[in-house]
Amino acid sequence: MGGGQSRPSTADEAVTDDEDSREEEVQRVLSLHQKGKDHAVQQAFLKHSMSKSRLQVRLQKRQQTQAFQRQASASAQEARDAELEEEKSTSITMFHVTEKKQKKSKKDKKDKKSKKDKKDKKNKKDKKDKKDKKDKRTKREKAVWPKDIPRNGVTIRFLQQILGRVKPEMNSSDVCRDLVKLDTLATKVPYTQMLETEKRSDYHGNSFVGPSTHYVAYCQDEPFDQLVSALDVFVNLSGSNPGQVFFWIDIFSLNQHTCFATITQEWLQKSLPAAIG
């Protein structure tokens, strides 16, 4: 046989390969084991870090809560101190105000009493003056107004109302004949008495009849509407209340069914002038 290099057997190669494979497997397992240990260490570190962080957070919250409570307590104390100070100041002020009020009240009572006394004196004097004036007026009226002449007169509103029944050409004599006498024909009383009995009044509720305040002298031949217009102008210019001014006009105030028998020369000379006065 010729000489040449010798080659290892196949069995030896297989053994070597198995050893290498086992070595690699061992190394791989050891590597995995080491990684597992490292992972466990990392997890433990992370857990520890998380616990520490949570603890720090709770400590910070507790510190903040305590600081807030201390601040709130300090604010409440300041508020109580301010309130006590205000109450003290208010109490002092109220004491002075009460003292002033008491002094003022005593003075006011004294002034009120003095004013009341003066007012009472004045009222007594006014009442006495009113009574004296009333008595004088009553005496004057009783003395002046004759008993044989009816006292009542009519308002301008009554005259304006009756004017609706008066024709333009009618004078006072026509009104007396065609209206006054006809309206009072059944009762035969003065027209004012008829109005008073029937309780005739204007649209304000004021009576058409009342104690006369003005005596009216006029011409019987003149148109009646001109007489009413003149009296209306007088009321407006004088600023009088139309419901409180009563005009004594003979055709309404006197009984037109009997006046011609009772009116005498003596009546015209004495009674009528006294009534006009």
Short mmCIF file of C-alpha atoms in Angstrom, two decimals:
data_model
loop_
_atom_site.label_atom_id
_atom_site.label_comp_id
_atom_site.label_asym_id
_atom_site.label_seq_id
_atom_site.Cartn_x
_atom_site.Cartn_y
_atom_site.Cartn_z
CA MET A 1 0.00 0.00 0.00
CA GLY A 2 1.22 3.39 -0.79
CA GLY A 3 2.08 5.95 1.91
CA GLY A 4 -0.43 8.92 2.47
CA GLN A 5 -1.99 11.05 5.20
CA SER A 6 -4.25 9.24 7.58
CA ARG A 7 -7.86 10.45 8.13
CA PRO A 8 -9.77 10.22 11.50
CA SER A 9 -12.44 7.74 11.73
CA THR A 10 -16.09 8.63 11.48
CA ALA A 11 -16.83 7.51 15.03
CA ASP A 12 -14.33 9.96 16.49
CA GLU A 13 -15.89 12.87 14.53
CA ALA A 14 -19.33 12.02 15.80
CA VAL A 15 -18.12 12.01 19.41
CA THR A 16 -16.49 15.40 18.95
CA ASP A 17 -19.64 16.89 17.43
CA ASP A 18 -21.76 15.61 20.34
CA GLU A 19 -19.44 17.22 22.86
CA ASP A 20 -19.57 20.53 21.02
CA SER A 21 -23.35 20.41 20.87
CA ARG A 22 -23.66 19.70 24.56
CA GLU A 23 -21.25 22.53 25.33
CA GLU A 24 -23.32 24.97 23.24
CA GLU A 25 -26.53 23.78 24.88
CA VAL A 26 -25.05 24.25 28.30
CA GLN A 27 -23.86 27.73 27.37
CA ARG A 28 -27.27 28.56 25.95
CA VAL A 29 -29.00 27.34 29.10
CA LEU A 30 -26.59 29.25 31.28
CA SER A 31 -27.16 32.35 29.16
CA LEU A 32 -30.93 31.98 29.47
CA HIS A 33 -30.62 31.43 33.21
CA GLN A 34 -28.48 34.58 33.52
CA LYS A 35 -31.04 36.58 31.50
CA GLY A 36 -33.78 35.29 33.76
CA LYS A 37 -31.86 36.37 36.83
CA ASP A 38 -31.23 39.78 35.27
CA HIS A 39 -34.96 40.12 34.42
CA ALA A 40 -35.95 39.17 37.96
CA VAL A 41 -33.49 41.71 39.36
CA GLN A 42 -34.87 44.38 37.03
CA GLN A 43 -38.44 43.55 38.05
CA ALA A 44 -37.51 43.70 41.73
CA PHE A 45 -35.76 47.03 41.16
CA LEU A 46 -38.77 48.38 39.32
CA LYS A 47 -41.14 47.25 42.08
CA HIS A 48 -38.92 48.86 44.68
CA SER A 49 -38.74 52.07 42.65
CA MET A 50 -42.52 52.13 42.21
CA SER A 51 -43.11 51.57 45.92
CA LYS A 52 -40.65 54.33 46.75
CA SER A 53 -42.33 56.70 44.28
CA ARG A 54 -45.79 55.94 45.70
CA LEU A 55 -44.48 56.53 49.20
CA GLN A 56 -43.01 59.88 48.16
CA VAL A 57 -46.28 60.87 46.50
CA ARG A 58 -48.26 59.99 49.67
CA LEU A 59 -45.78 61.94 51.78
CA GLN A 60 -46.09 64.96 49.50
CA LYS A 61 -49.91 64.78 49.60
CA ARG A 62 -49.84 64.48 53.37
CA GLN A 63 -47.48 67.44 53.65
CA GLN A 64 -49.70 69.49 51.30
CA THR A 65 -52.82 68.53 53.29
CA GLN A 66 -51.17 69.45 56.56
CA ALA A 67 -49.97 72.76 55.07
CA PHE A 68 -53.49 73.50 53.76
CA GLN A 69 -55.00 72.62 57.14
CA ARG A 70 -52.50 74.87 58.92
CA GLN A 71 -53.27 77.67 56.45
CA ALA A 72 -57.02 77.16 56.84
CA SER A 73 -56.68 77.11 60.61
CA ALA A 74 -54.64 80.31 60.51
CA SER A 75 -57.23 81.97 58.21
CA ALA A 76 -60.08 80.87 60.48
CA GLN A 77 -58.23 82.22 63.50
CA GLU A 78 -57.63 85.52 61.71
CA ALA A 79 -61.31 85.65 60.75
CA ARG A 80 -62.36 84.96 64.36
CA ASP A 81 -59.96 87.62 65.60
CA ALA A 82 -61.30 90.10 63.04
CA GLU A 83 -64.88 89.21 63.97
CA LEU A 84 -64.15 89.66 67.67
CA GLU A 85 -62.47 92.97 66.94
CA GLU A 86 -65.44 94.06 64.83
CA GLU A 87 -67.88 92.98 67.53
CA LYS A 88 -65.89 94.90 70.08
CA SER A 89 -65.83 97.98 67.85
CA THR A 90 -69.55 97.58 67.09
CA SER A 91 -70.33 97.19 70.78
CA ILE A 92 -68.44 100.39 71.58
CA THR A 93 -70.14 102.20 68.71
CA MET A 94 -73.56 100.90 69.73
CA PHE A 95 -72.92 102.06 73.26
CA HIS A 96 -72.14 105.57 72.05
CA VAL A 97 -75.07 105.49 69.60
CA THR A 98 -77.42 104.26 72.32
CA GLU A 99 -76.17 106.95 74.66
CA LYS A 100 -76.67 109.59 71.94
CA LYS A 101 -80.11 108.18 71.13
CA GLN A 102 -81.11 108.32 74.77
CA LYS A 103 -79.99 111.91 75.00
CA LYS A 104 -81.70 112.72 71.71
CA SER A 105 -84.82 110.84 72.78
CA LYS A 106 -85.03 112.88 75.99
CA LYS A 107 -84.57 116.04 73.99
CA ASP A 108 -87.11 114.93 71.35
CA LYS A 109 -89.64 114.06 74.06
CA LYS A 110 -89.18 117.46 75.56
CA ASP A 111 -89.48 119.13 72.14
CA LYS A 112 -92.50 116.99 71.25
CA LYS A 113 -94.18 117.90 74.49
CA SER A 114 -93.48 121.56 73.87
CA LYS A 115 -94.73 121.27 70.28
CA LYS A 116 -97.78 119.34 71.41
CA ASP A 117 -98.61 122.01 73.99
CA LYS A 118 -98.22 124.71 71.35
CA LYS A 119 -100.29 122.68 68.88
CA ASP A 120 -103.01 122.08 71.46
CA LYS A 121 -103.13 125.77 72.25
CA LYS A 122 -103.27 126.60 68.57
CA ASN A 123 -105.98 123.98 67.92
CA LYS A 124 -108.02 125.30 70.81
CA LYS A 125 -107.65 128.81 69.47
CA ASP A 126 -108.50 127.69 65.91
CA LYS A 127 -111.54 125.77 67.15
CA LYS A 128 -112.66 128.78 69.10
CA ASP A 129 -112.13 131.07 66.08
CA LYS A 130 -114.00 128.64 63.80
CA LYS A 131 -116.82 128.37 66.26
CA ASP A 132 -117.00 132.15 66.59
CA LYS A 133 -116.97 132.56 62.80
CA LYS A 134 -119.63 129.88 62.41
CA ASP A 135 -121.79 131.46 65.08
CA LYS A 136 -121.39 134.87 63.48
CA ARG A 137 -122.19 133.46 60.04
CA THR A 138 -125.20 131.58 61.38
CA LYS A 139 -126.47 134.67 63.16
CA ARG A 140 -125.87 136.76 60.06
CA GLU A 141 -127.63 134.26 57.83
CA LYS A 142 -130.55 134.00 60.20
CA ALA A 143 -130.74 137.72 60.49
CA VAL A 144 -130.25 138.48 56.79
CA TRP A 145 -132.17 135.84 54.88
CA PRO A 146 -135.92 136.42 55.01
CA LYS A 147 -138.14 133.49 55.93
CA ASP A 148 -140.61 134.21 53.15
CA ILE A 149 -138.02 133.71 50.38
CA PRO A 150 -136.83 130.20 49.39
CA ARG A 151 -133.07 130.00 49.88
CA ASN A 152 -132.06 127.37 47.30
CA GLY A 153 -130.44 128.08 43.93
CA VAL A 154 -129.36 126.00 40.90
CA THR A 155 -125.94 125.15 39.44
CA ILE A 156 -124.58 126.05 36.03
CA ARG A 157 -124.70 122.37 35.10
CA PHE A 158 -128.46 122.32 35.65
CA LEU A 159 -128.83 125.42 33.50
CA GLN A 160 -126.70 123.81 30.76
CA GLN A 161 -128.87 120.69 30.93
CA ILE A 162 -132.18 122.52 30.72
CA LEU A 163 -130.75 124.59 27.87
CA GLY A 164 -131.23 121.49 25.69
CA ARG A 165 -135.00 122.02 25.95
CA VAL A 166 -134.85 125.75 25.21
CA LYS A 167 -135.28 127.06 21.68
CA PRO A 168 -132.87 129.81 20.51
CA GLU A 169 -135.57 132.52 20.36
CA MET A 170 -136.96 131.78 23.85
CA ASN A 171 -136.37 134.35 26.61
CA SER A 172 -136.64 133.86 30.39
CA SER A 173 -140.40 134.57 30.41
CA ASP A 174 -140.92 131.89 27.77
CA VAL A 175 -138.84 129.41 29.77
CA CYS A 176 -140.89 130.19 32.88
CA ARG A 177 -144.21 129.75 31.05
CA ASP A 178 -143.37 126.73 28.81
CA LEU A 179 -140.99 124.76 31.03
CA VAL A 180 -140.99 125.78 34.69
CA LYS A 181 -144.75 126.08 35.19
CA LEU A 182 -145.52 122.97 33.16
CA ASP A 183 -142.95 120.82 35.01
CA THR A 184 -144.27 121.94 38.43
CA LEU A 185 -147.96 122.01 37.47
CA ALA A 186 -148.80 118.83 39.43
CA THR A 187 -146.96 119.73 42.65
CA LYS A 188 -147.15 123.53 42.44
CA VAL A 189 -143.83 123.99 44.25
CA PRO A 190 -140.67 125.93 43.36
CA TYR A 191 -138.57 124.26 40.67
CA THR A 192 -135.65 123.95 43.12
CA GLN A 193 -137.88 122.05 45.56
CA MET A 194 -138.94 119.67 42.78
CA LEU A 195 -135.26 119.03 41.86
CA GLU A 196 -134.39 118.47 45.52
CA THR A 197 -137.29 116.02 45.97
CA GLU A 198 -136.27 114.07 42.87
CA LYS A 199 -132.60 114.16 44.00
CA ARG A 200 -131.45 115.38 40.61
CA SER A 201 -127.66 115.62 40.24
CA ASP A 202 -124.96 116.09 37.59
CA TYR A 203 -122.61 113.46 36.13
CA HIS A 204 -120.22 113.95 39.10
CA GLY A 205 -122.96 113.18 41.62
CA ASN A 206 -123.28 116.83 42.74
CA SER A 207 -126.81 117.98 43.46
CA PHE A 208 -128.38 120.50 41.11
CA VAL A 209 -129.80 122.35 44.14
CA GLY A 210 -128.18 124.00 47.16
CA PRO A 211 -128.17 127.12 49.35
CA SER A 212 -127.68 129.98 46.94
CA THR A 213 -124.26 131.60 46.79
CA HIS A 214 -124.98 134.23 44.12
CA TYR A 215 -128.01 136.35 43.27
CA VAL A 216 -128.70 136.79 39.54
CA ALA A 217 -130.31 139.93 38.17
CA TYR A 218 -131.17 139.77 34.46
CA CYS A 219 -133.51 141.07 31.78
CA GLN A 220 -136.44 138.74 31.17
CA ASP A 221 -136.83 139.80 27.54
CA GLU A 222 -133.28 138.77 26.57
CA PRO A 223 -132.60 135.26 25.14
CA PHE A 224 -132.27 132.68 27.88
CA ASP A 225 -129.22 131.01 26.27
CA GLN A 226 -127.27 134.28 26.59
CA LEU A 227 -127.97 134.33 30.32
CA VAL A 228 -126.66 130.78 30.69
CA SER A 229 -123.55 131.63 28.62
CA ALA A 230 -122.82 134.68 30.79
CA LEU A 231 -123.09 132.60 33.99
CA ASP A 232 -120.88 129.88 32.49
CA VAL A 233 -118.18 132.47 31.67
CA PHE A 234 -118.43 133.84 35.22
CA VAL A 235 -117.89 130.37 36.78
CA ASN A 236 -114.91 129.60 34.52
CA LEU A 237 -113.19 132.95 35.01
CA SER A 238 -113.66 132.90 38.80
CA GLY A 239 -112.12 129.41 39.04
CA SER A 240 -115.06 128.20 41.12
CA ASN A 241 -116.24 124.62 41.38
CA PRO A 242 -119.25 124.34 39.03
CA GLY A 243 -120.88 121.88 41.43
CA GLN A 244 -120.58 124.24 44.44
CA VAL A 245 -121.86 127.53 42.96
CA PHE A 246 -125.64 127.97 43.26
CA PHE A 247 -127.39 130.81 41.42
CA TRP A 248 -130.59 132.28 42.85
CA ILE A 249 -132.78 132.87 39.78
CA ASP A 250 -136.36 133.86 40.47
CA ILE A 251 -138.03 131.58 37.87
CA PHE A 252 -136.40 128.50 39.50
CA SER A 253 -136.12 129.58 43.16
CA LEU A 254 -139.61 131.08 43.62
CA ASN A 255 -142.91 129.26 43.36
CA GLN A 256 -144.22 130.47 40.00
CA HIS A 257 -147.76 129.38 40.84
CA THR A 258 -148.10 131.64 43.92
CA CYS A 259 -145.34 134.25 43.70
CA PHE A 260 -147.49 136.86 41.97
CA ALA A 261 -149.89 136.82 44.88
CA THR A 262 -147.20 136.99 47.57
CA ILE A 263 -144.86 139.52 45.94
CA THR A 264 -145.88 142.96 47.15
CA GLN A 265 -144.26 146.34 47.15
CA GLU A 266 -143.19 145.82 50.75
CA TRP A 267 -141.68 142.43 49.82
CA LEU A 268 -139.68 144.07 47.01
CA GLN A 269 -138.47 146.88 49.27
CA LYS A 270 -137.55 144.85 52.39
CA SER A 271 -137.32 141.08 51.89
CA LEU A 272 -135.61 140.97 48.52
CA PRO A 273 -132.89 143.54 49.30
CA ALA A 274 -132.18 141.74 52.58
CA ALA A 275 -131.78 138.45 50.69
CA ILE A 276 -129.52 140.06 48.10
CA GLY A 277 -127.39 141.54 50.87
#
